[in-house]
Short mmCIF file of C-alpha atoms and ligand atoms in Angstrom, two decimals:
data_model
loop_
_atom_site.label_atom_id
_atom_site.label_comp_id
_atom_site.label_asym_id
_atom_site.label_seq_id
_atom_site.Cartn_x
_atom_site.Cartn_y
_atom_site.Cartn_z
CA UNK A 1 -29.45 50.38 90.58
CA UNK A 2 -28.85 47.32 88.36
CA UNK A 3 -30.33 49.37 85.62
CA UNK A 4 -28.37 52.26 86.29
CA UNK A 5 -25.36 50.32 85.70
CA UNK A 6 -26.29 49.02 82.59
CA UNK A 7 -27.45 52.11 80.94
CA UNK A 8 -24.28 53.73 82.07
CA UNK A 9 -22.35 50.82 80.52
CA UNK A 10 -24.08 50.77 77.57
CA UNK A 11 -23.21 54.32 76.71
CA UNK A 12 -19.79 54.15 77.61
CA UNK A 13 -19.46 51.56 75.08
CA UNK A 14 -21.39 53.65 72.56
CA UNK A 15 -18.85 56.43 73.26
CA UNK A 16 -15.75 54.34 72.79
CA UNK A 17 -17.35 52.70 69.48
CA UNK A 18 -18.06 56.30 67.59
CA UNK A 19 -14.52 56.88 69.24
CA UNK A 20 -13.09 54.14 67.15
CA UNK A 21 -14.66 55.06 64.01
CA UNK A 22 -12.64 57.36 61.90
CA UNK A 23 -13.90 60.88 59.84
CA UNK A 24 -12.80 61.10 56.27
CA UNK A 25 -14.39 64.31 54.02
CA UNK A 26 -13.02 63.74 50.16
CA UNK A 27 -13.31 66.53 48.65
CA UNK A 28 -12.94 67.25 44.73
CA UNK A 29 -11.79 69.97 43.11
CA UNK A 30 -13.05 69.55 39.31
CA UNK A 31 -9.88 69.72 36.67
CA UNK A 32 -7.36 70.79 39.91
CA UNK A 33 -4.33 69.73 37.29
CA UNK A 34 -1.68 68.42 39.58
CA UNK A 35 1.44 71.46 38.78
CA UNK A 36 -1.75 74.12 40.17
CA UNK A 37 -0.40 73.73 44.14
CA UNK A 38 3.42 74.44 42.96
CA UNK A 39 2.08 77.88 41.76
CA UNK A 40 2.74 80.07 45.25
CA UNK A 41 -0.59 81.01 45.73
CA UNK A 42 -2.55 78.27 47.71
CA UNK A 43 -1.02 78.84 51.49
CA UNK A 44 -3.95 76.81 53.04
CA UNK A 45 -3.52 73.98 50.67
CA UNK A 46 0.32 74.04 51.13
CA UNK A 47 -0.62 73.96 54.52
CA UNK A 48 -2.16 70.53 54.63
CA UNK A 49 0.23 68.99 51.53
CA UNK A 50 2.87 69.99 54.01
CA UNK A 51 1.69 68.55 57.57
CA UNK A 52 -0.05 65.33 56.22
CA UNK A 53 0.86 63.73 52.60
CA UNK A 54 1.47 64.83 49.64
CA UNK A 55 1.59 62.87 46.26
CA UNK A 56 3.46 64.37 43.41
CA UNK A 57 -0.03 63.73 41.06
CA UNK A 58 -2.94 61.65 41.05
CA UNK A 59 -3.48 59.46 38.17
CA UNK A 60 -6.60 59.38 36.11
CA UNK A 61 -8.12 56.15 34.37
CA UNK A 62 -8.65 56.47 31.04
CA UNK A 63 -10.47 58.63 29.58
CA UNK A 64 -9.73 61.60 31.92
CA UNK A 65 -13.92 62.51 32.13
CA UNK A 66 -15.64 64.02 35.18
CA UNK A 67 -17.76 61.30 35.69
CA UNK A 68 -15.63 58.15 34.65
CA UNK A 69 -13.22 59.22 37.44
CA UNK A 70 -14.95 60.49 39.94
CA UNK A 71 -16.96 56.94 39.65
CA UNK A 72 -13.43 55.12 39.69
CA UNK A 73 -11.59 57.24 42.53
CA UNK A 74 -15.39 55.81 45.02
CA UNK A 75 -15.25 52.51 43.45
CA UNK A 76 -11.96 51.24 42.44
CA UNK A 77 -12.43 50.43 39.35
CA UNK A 78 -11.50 51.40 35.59
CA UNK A 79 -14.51 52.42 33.89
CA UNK A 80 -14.69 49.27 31.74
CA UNK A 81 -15.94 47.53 34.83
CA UNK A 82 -17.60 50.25 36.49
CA UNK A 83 -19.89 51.24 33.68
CA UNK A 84 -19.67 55.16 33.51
CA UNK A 85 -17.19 54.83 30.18
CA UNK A 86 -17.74 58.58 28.98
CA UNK A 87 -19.71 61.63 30.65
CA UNK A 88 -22.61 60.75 27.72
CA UNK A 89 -22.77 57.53 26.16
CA UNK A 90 -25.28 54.97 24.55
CA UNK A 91 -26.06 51.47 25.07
CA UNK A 92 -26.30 50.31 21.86
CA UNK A 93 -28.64 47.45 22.20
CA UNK A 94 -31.09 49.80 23.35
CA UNK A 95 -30.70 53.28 21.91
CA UNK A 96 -30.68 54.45 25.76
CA UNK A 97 -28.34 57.03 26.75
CA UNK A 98 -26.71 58.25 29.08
CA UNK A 99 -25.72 61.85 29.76
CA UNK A 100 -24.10 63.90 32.47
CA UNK A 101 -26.70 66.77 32.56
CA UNK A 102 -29.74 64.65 32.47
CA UNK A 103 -31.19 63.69 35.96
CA UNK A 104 -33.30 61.07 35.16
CA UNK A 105 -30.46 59.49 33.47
CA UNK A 106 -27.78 60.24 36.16
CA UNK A 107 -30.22 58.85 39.04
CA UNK A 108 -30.77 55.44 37.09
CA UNK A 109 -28.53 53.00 39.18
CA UNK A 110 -28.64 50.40 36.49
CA UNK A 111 -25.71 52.16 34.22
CA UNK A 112 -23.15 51.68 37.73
CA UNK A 113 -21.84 48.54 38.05
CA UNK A 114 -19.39 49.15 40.66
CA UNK A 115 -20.09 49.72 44.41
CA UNK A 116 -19.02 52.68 45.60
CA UNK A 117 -17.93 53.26 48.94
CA UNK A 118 -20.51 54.84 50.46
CA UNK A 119 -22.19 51.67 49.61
CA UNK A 120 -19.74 49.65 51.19
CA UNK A 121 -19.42 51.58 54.13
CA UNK A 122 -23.07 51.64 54.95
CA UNK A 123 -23.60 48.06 54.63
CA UNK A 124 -21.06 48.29 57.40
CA UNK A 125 -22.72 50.08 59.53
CA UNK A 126 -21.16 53.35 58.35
CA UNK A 127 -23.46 56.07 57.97
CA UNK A 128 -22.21 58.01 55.26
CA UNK A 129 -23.18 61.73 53.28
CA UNK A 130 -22.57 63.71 49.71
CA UNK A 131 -22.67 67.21 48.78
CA UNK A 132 -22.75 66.16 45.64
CA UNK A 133 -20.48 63.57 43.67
CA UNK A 134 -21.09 61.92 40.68
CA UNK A 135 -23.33 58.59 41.35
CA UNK A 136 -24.10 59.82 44.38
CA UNK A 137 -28.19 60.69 43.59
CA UNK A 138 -29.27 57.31 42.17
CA UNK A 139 -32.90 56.49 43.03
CA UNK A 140 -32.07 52.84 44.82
CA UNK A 141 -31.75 54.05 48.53
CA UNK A 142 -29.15 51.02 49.44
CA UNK A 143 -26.41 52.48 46.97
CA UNK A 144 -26.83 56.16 48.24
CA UNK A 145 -25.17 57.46 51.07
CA UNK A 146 -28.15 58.23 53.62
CA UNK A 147 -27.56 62.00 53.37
CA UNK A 148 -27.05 63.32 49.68
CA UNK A 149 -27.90 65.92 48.24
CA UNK A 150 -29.35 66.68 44.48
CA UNK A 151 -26.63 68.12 42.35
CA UNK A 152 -26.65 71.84 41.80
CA UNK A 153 -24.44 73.53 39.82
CA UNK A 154 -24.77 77.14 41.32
CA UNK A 155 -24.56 76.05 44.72
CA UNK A 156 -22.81 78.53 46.70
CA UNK A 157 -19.65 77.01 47.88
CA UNK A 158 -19.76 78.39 50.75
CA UNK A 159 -23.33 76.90 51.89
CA UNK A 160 -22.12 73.35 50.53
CA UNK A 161 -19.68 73.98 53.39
CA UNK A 162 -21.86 75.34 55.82
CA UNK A 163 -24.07 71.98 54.93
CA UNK A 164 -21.41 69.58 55.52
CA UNK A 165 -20.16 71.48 59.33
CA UNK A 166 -23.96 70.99 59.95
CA UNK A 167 -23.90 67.40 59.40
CA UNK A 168 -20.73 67.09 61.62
CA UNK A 169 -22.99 68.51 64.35
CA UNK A 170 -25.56 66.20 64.16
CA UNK A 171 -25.94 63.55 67.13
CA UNK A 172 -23.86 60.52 66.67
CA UNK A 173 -26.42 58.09 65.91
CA UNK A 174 -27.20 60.04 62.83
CA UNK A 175 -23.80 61.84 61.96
CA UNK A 176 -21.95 60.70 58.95
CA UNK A 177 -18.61 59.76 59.11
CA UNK A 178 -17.75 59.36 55.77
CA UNK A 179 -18.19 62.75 53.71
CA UNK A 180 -17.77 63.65 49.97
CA UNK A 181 -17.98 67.20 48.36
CA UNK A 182 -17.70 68.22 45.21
CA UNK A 183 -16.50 72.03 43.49
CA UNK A 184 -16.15 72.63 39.38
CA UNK A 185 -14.67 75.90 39.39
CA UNK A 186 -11.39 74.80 38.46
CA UNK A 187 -12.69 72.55 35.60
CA UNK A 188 -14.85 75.75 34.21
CA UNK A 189 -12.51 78.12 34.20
CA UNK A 190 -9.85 76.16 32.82
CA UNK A 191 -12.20 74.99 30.30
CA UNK A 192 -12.80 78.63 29.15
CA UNK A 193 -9.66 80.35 29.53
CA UNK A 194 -6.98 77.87 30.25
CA UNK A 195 -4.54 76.28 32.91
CA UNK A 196 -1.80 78.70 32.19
CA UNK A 197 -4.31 82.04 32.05
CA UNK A 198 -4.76 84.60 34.94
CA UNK A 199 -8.31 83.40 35.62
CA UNK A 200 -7.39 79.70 36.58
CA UNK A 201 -5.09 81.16 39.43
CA UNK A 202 -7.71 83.45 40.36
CA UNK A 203 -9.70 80.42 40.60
CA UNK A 204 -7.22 77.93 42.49
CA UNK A 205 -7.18 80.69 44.97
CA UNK A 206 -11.06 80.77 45.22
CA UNK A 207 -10.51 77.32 46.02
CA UNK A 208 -7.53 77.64 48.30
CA UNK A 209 -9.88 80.16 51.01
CA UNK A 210 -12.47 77.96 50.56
CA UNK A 211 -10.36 75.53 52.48
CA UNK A 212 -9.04 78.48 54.52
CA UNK A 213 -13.19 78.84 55.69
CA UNK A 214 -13.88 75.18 56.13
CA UNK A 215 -10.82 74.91 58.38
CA UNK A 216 -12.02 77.57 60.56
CA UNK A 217 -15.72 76.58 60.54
CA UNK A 218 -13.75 72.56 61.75
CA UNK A 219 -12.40 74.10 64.24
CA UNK A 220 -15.40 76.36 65.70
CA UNK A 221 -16.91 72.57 66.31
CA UNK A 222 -13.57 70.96 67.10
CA UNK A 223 -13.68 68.75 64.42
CA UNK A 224 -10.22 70.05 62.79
CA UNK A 225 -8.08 67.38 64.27
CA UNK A 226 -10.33 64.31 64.42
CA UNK A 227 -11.45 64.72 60.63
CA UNK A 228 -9.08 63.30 57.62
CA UNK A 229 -9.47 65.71 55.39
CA UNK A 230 -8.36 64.14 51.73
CA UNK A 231 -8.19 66.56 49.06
CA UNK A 232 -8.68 64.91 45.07
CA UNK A 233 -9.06 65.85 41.31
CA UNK A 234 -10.36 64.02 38.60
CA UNK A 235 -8.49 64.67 35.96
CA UNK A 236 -6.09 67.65 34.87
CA UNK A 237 -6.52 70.10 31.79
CA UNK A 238 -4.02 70.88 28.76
CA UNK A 239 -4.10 74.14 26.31
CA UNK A 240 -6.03 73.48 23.37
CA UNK A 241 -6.80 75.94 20.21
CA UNK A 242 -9.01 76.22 17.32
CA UNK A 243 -5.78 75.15 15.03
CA UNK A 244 -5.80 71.81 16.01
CA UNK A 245 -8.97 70.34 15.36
CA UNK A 246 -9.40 67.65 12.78
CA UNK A 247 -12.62 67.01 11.44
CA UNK A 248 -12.69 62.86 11.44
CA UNK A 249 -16.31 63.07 9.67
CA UNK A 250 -14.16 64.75 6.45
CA UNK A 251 -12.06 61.21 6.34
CA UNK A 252 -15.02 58.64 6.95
CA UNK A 253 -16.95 60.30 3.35
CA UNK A 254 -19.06 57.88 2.46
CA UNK A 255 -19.67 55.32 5.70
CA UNK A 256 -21.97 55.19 7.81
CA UNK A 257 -21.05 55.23 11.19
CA UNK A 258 -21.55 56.28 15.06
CA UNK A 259 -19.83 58.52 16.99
CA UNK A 260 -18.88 58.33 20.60
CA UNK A 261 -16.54 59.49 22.78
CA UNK A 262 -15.44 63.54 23.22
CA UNK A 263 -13.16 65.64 21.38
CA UNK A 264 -9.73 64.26 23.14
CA UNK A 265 -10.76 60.88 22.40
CA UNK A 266 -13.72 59.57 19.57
CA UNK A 267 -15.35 56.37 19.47
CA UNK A 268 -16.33 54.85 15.98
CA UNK A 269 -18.85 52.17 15.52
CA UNK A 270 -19.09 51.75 11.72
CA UNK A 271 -21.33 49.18 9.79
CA UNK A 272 -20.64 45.43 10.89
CA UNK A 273 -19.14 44.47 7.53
CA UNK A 274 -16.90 47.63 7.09
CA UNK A 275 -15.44 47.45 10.32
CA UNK A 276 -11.63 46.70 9.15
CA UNK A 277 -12.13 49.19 6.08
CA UNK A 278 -12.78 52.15 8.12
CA UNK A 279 -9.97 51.17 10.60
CA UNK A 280 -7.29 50.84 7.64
CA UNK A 281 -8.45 54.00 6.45
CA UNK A 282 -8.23 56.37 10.04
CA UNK A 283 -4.38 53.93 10.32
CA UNK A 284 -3.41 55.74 6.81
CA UNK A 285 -4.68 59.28 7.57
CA UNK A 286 -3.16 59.09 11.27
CA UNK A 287 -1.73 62.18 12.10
CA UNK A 288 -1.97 64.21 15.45
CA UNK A 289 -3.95 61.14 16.64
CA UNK A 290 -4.02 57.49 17.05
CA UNK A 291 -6.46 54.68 15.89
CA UNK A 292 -7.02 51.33 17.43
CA UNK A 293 -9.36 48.48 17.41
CA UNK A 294 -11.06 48.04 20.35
CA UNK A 295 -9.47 44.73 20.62
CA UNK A 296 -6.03 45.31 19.94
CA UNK A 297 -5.78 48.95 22.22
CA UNK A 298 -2.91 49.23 24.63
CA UNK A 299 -4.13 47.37 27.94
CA UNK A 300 -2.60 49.96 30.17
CA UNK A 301 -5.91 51.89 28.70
CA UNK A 302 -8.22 49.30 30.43
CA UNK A 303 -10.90 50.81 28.03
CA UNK A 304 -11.88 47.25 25.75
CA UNK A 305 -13.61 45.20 28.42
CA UNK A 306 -17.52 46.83 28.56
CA UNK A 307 -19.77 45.72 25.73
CA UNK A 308 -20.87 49.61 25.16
CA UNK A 309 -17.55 50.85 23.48
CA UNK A 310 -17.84 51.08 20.33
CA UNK A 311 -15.10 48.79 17.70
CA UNK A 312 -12.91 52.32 17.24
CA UNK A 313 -10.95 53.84 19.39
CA UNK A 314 -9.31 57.07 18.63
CA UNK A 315 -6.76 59.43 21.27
CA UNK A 316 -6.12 62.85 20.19
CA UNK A 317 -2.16 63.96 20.69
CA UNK A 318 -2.32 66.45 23.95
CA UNK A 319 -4.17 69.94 23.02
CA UNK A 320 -5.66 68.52 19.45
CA UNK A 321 -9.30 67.99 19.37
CA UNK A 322 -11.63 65.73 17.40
CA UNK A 323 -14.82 66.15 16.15
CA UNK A 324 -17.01 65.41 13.40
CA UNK A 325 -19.49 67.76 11.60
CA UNK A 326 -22.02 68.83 14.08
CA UNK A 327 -18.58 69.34 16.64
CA UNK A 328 -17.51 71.27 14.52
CA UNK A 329 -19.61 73.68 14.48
CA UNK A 330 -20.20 73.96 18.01
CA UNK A 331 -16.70 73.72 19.11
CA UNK A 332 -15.85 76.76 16.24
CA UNK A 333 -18.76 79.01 18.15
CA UNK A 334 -17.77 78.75 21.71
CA UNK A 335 -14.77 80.00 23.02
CA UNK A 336 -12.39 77.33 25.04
CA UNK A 337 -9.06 77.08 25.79
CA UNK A 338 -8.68 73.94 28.27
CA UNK A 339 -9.51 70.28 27.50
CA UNK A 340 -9.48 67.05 28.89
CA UNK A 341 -10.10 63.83 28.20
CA UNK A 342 -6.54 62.59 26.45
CA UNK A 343 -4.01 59.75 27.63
CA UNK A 344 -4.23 59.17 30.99
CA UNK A 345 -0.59 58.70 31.36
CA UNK A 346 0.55 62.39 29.95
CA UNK A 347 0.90 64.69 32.80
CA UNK A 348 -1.43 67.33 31.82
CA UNK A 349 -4.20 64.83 32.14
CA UNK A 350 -3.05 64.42 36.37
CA UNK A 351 -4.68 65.36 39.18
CA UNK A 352 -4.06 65.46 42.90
CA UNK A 353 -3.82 64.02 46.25
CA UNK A 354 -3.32 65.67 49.09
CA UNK A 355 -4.49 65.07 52.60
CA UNK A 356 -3.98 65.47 56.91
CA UNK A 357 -5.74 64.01 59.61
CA UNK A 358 -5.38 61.56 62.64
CA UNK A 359 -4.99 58.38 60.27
CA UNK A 360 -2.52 60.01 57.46
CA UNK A 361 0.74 60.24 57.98
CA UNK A 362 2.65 63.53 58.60
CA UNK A 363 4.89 65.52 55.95
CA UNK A 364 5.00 62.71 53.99
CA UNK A 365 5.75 63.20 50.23
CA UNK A 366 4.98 60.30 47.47
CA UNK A 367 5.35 59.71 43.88
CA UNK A 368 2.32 59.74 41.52
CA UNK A 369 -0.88 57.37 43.01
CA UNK A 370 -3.68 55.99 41.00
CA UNK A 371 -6.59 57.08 41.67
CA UNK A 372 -8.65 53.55 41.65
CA UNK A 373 -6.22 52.59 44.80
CA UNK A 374 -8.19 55.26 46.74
CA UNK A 375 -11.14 53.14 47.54
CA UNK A 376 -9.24 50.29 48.93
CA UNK A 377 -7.46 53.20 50.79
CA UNK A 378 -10.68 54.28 51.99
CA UNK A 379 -11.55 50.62 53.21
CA UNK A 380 -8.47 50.11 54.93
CA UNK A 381 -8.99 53.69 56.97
CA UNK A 382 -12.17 52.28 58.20
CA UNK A 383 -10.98 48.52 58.55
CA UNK A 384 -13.66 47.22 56.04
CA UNK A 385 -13.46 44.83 53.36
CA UNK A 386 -13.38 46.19 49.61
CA UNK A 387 -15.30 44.49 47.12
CA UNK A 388 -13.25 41.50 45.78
CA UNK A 389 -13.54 42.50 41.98
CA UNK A 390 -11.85 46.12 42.42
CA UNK A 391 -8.83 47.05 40.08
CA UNK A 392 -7.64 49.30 42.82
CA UNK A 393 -4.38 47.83 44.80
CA UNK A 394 -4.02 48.65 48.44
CA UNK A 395 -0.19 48.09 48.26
CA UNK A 396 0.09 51.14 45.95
CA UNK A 397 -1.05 53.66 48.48
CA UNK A 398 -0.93 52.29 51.88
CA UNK A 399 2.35 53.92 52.77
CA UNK A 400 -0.27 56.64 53.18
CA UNK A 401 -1.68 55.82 56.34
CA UNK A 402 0.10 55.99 59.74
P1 AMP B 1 -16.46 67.66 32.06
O1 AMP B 1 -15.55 68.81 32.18
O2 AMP B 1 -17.23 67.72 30.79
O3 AMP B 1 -15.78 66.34 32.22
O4 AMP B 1 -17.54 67.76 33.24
C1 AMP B 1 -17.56 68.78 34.21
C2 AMP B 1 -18.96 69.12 34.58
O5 AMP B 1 -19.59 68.03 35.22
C3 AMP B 1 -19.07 70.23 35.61
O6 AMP B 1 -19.06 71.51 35.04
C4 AMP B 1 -20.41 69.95 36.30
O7 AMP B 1 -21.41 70.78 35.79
C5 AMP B 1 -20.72 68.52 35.91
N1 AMP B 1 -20.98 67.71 37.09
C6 AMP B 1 -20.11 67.40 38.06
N2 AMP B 1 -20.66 66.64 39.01
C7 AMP B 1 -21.94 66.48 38.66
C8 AMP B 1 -23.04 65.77 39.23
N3 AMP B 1 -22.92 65.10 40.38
N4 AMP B 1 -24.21 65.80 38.57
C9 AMP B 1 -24.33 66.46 37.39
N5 AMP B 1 -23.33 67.13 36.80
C10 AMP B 1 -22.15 67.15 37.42
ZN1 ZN B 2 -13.74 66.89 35.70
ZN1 ZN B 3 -13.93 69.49 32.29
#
């Protein structure tokens, strides 16, 4: 009888504790540039931007990359401090690099330096899950979440879905309650044809009845109203042509130096000694971009502070590109009419936020966020600490939550 008792107490106090412990499934949509929801053709995104919150953009950190921001939106931090300071990169003391399409170098936890919050939240006794997300796959288990899974580009969206509502079902002990997925379509297709072209609508609406499914496959488990569903982009995408390309290599004759960075923004390393030569000479030919040294760029960039960037910094003016020789050539064979990558704080380069659920506030419309305060957001959602050495600021998205 005694026993009885106790077992029966013990699982009502189970019950009430998964009771107490919130859902939230952030979801990306890759290049979702923040104007694409005022187009009239996303009813089940207007939906949720309409009962729960709804920010007027998302801001990305500097530079607007894939996987700088997805790594800053989990962490809180400006890629300076988190590590990821391009999509491919070097260390320079080593010759090692870095590179967004190579999985031994993507799963190597030593280039992350912030935690994200699936770390967080497990050491918290959170168990947490990815369908995919950029950091996400690293090979040292205690900074996974304890369900991932391996990136795959041609991953029917539909089955990444399916994946996730399969998770939900799970038994509580096991079931994640923190959730991040991850679609490119928007980035592609706005890479290749544009954000004001026929296919990028074609493609928000892909995305739209994607939602339209997940909703319905939330509510077949009756998950729709317990979940926080929070809806992001990394970055947003600007019209670019084969007009405006300067060729940086044709001003540098005669140096030797190293290239970083993407054709929005460049990095220059040149030889120790002819540091201040090659700067003076980008300063006179500046036109359609701008040069700095790493020490004396803007600090609203927050792109100086990580001993990998190079001593040059140059941002392209919004739709110009930059490239040196080999860029050149490749950027003058393939066929591309979206970029990103330039000043976070032009428009083009935003994102969004969107989101509706039991702990979000309802029709509520904001300003522009940043999207570094979206960890601490995250944190305060499930009442744990953030890490004390974030740049994100609770007080600068808060109002979000009920
Ligand atoms: P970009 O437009 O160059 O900034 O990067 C977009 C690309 O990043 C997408 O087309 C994806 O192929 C790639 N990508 C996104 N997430 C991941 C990931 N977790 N692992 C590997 N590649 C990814
Ligand atoms: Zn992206
Ligand atoms: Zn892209």
């Amino acid at each position: 009888m005694k026993k009885n008792i106790f077992i029966i107490l013990f699982l009502l106090s189970s019950i009430s504790f998964s009771q107490t412990i919130p859902y939230v499934i952030l979801i990306s949509f890759d290049g979702f540039r923040w104007d694409y929801l005022n187009r009239g053709i996303t009813p089940n995104l207007d939906q949720i931007k309409n009962e729960g919150v709804n920010a007027l953009s998302l801001r990305p950190s500097f530079p607007s990359k894939t996987f700088p921001n997805h790594y800053s939106i989990v962490t809180g931090m400006y890629p300076e401090n988190h590590g990821i300071i391009a999509n491919n990169f070097v260390n320079p003391f080593t010759n090692e690099v870095y590179k967004l399409g190579d999985t031994i170098s993507v799963r190597d936890s030593k280039w992350y330096l912030g935690e994200a919050f699936w770390e967080t939240a497990e050491r918290n006794g959170i168990k947490t899950a990815s369908y995919f997300w950029p950091g996400s796959e690293v090979k040292t288990d205690h900074r996974r979440p304890s369900i991932y899974e391996k990136y795959e580009h041609n991953r029917p969206y539909k089955s990444r879905i399916d994946g996730v509502v399969k998770w939900l079902k799970l038994p509580e002990k096991k079931r994640p309650h923190f959730i991040s997925m991850y679609f490119h379509d928007t980035d592609s297709y706005g890479h290749k044809y544009g954000p004001n072209s026929p296919e990028i609508n074609q493609s928000i609406q892909r995305l739209d009845s994607l939602i339209g499914y997940f909703k319905i496959e939330l509510d077949k488990i009756n998950f729709l109203d317990s979940v926080n569903i929070l809806i992001v982009s990394d970055h947003g995408m600007t019209e670019i042509n084969t007009n405006r390309i300067i060729n940086i290599e044709n001003i540098l004759c005669g140096y030797n130096v190293k290239f970083g960075g993407e054709k929005p923004f460049m990095t220059i390393e040149p030889e120790k000694n002819e540091i201040d030569e090659v700067y003076e000479l980008l300063k006179q030919n500046e036109n359609h971009y701008k040069v700095y040294k790493k020490s004396e760029l803007p600090e609203r960039f927050h792109y100086s502070n990580h001993p990998f960037i190079y001593s040059l910094i140059l941002i392209a003016e919004n739709g110009w590109s930059l490239v040196n020789d080999s860029s050149f050539e490749k950027m003058n064979n393939s066929y591309s009419k979206g970029n990103h990558g330039y000043d976070n704080n032009h428009t083009d380069m935003h994102g969004i936020l969107i989101g509706k659920g039991p702990n979000l506030k309802s029709n509520f419309k904001t300003g522009t966020v940043w999207n570094i305060d979206i960890y601490p957001l995250l944190c305060k959602i499930f009442n744990i600490s953030p890490r004390s050495n974030i740049d994100g600021k609770l007080e600068r998205i808060e109002f979000l939550l009920k």
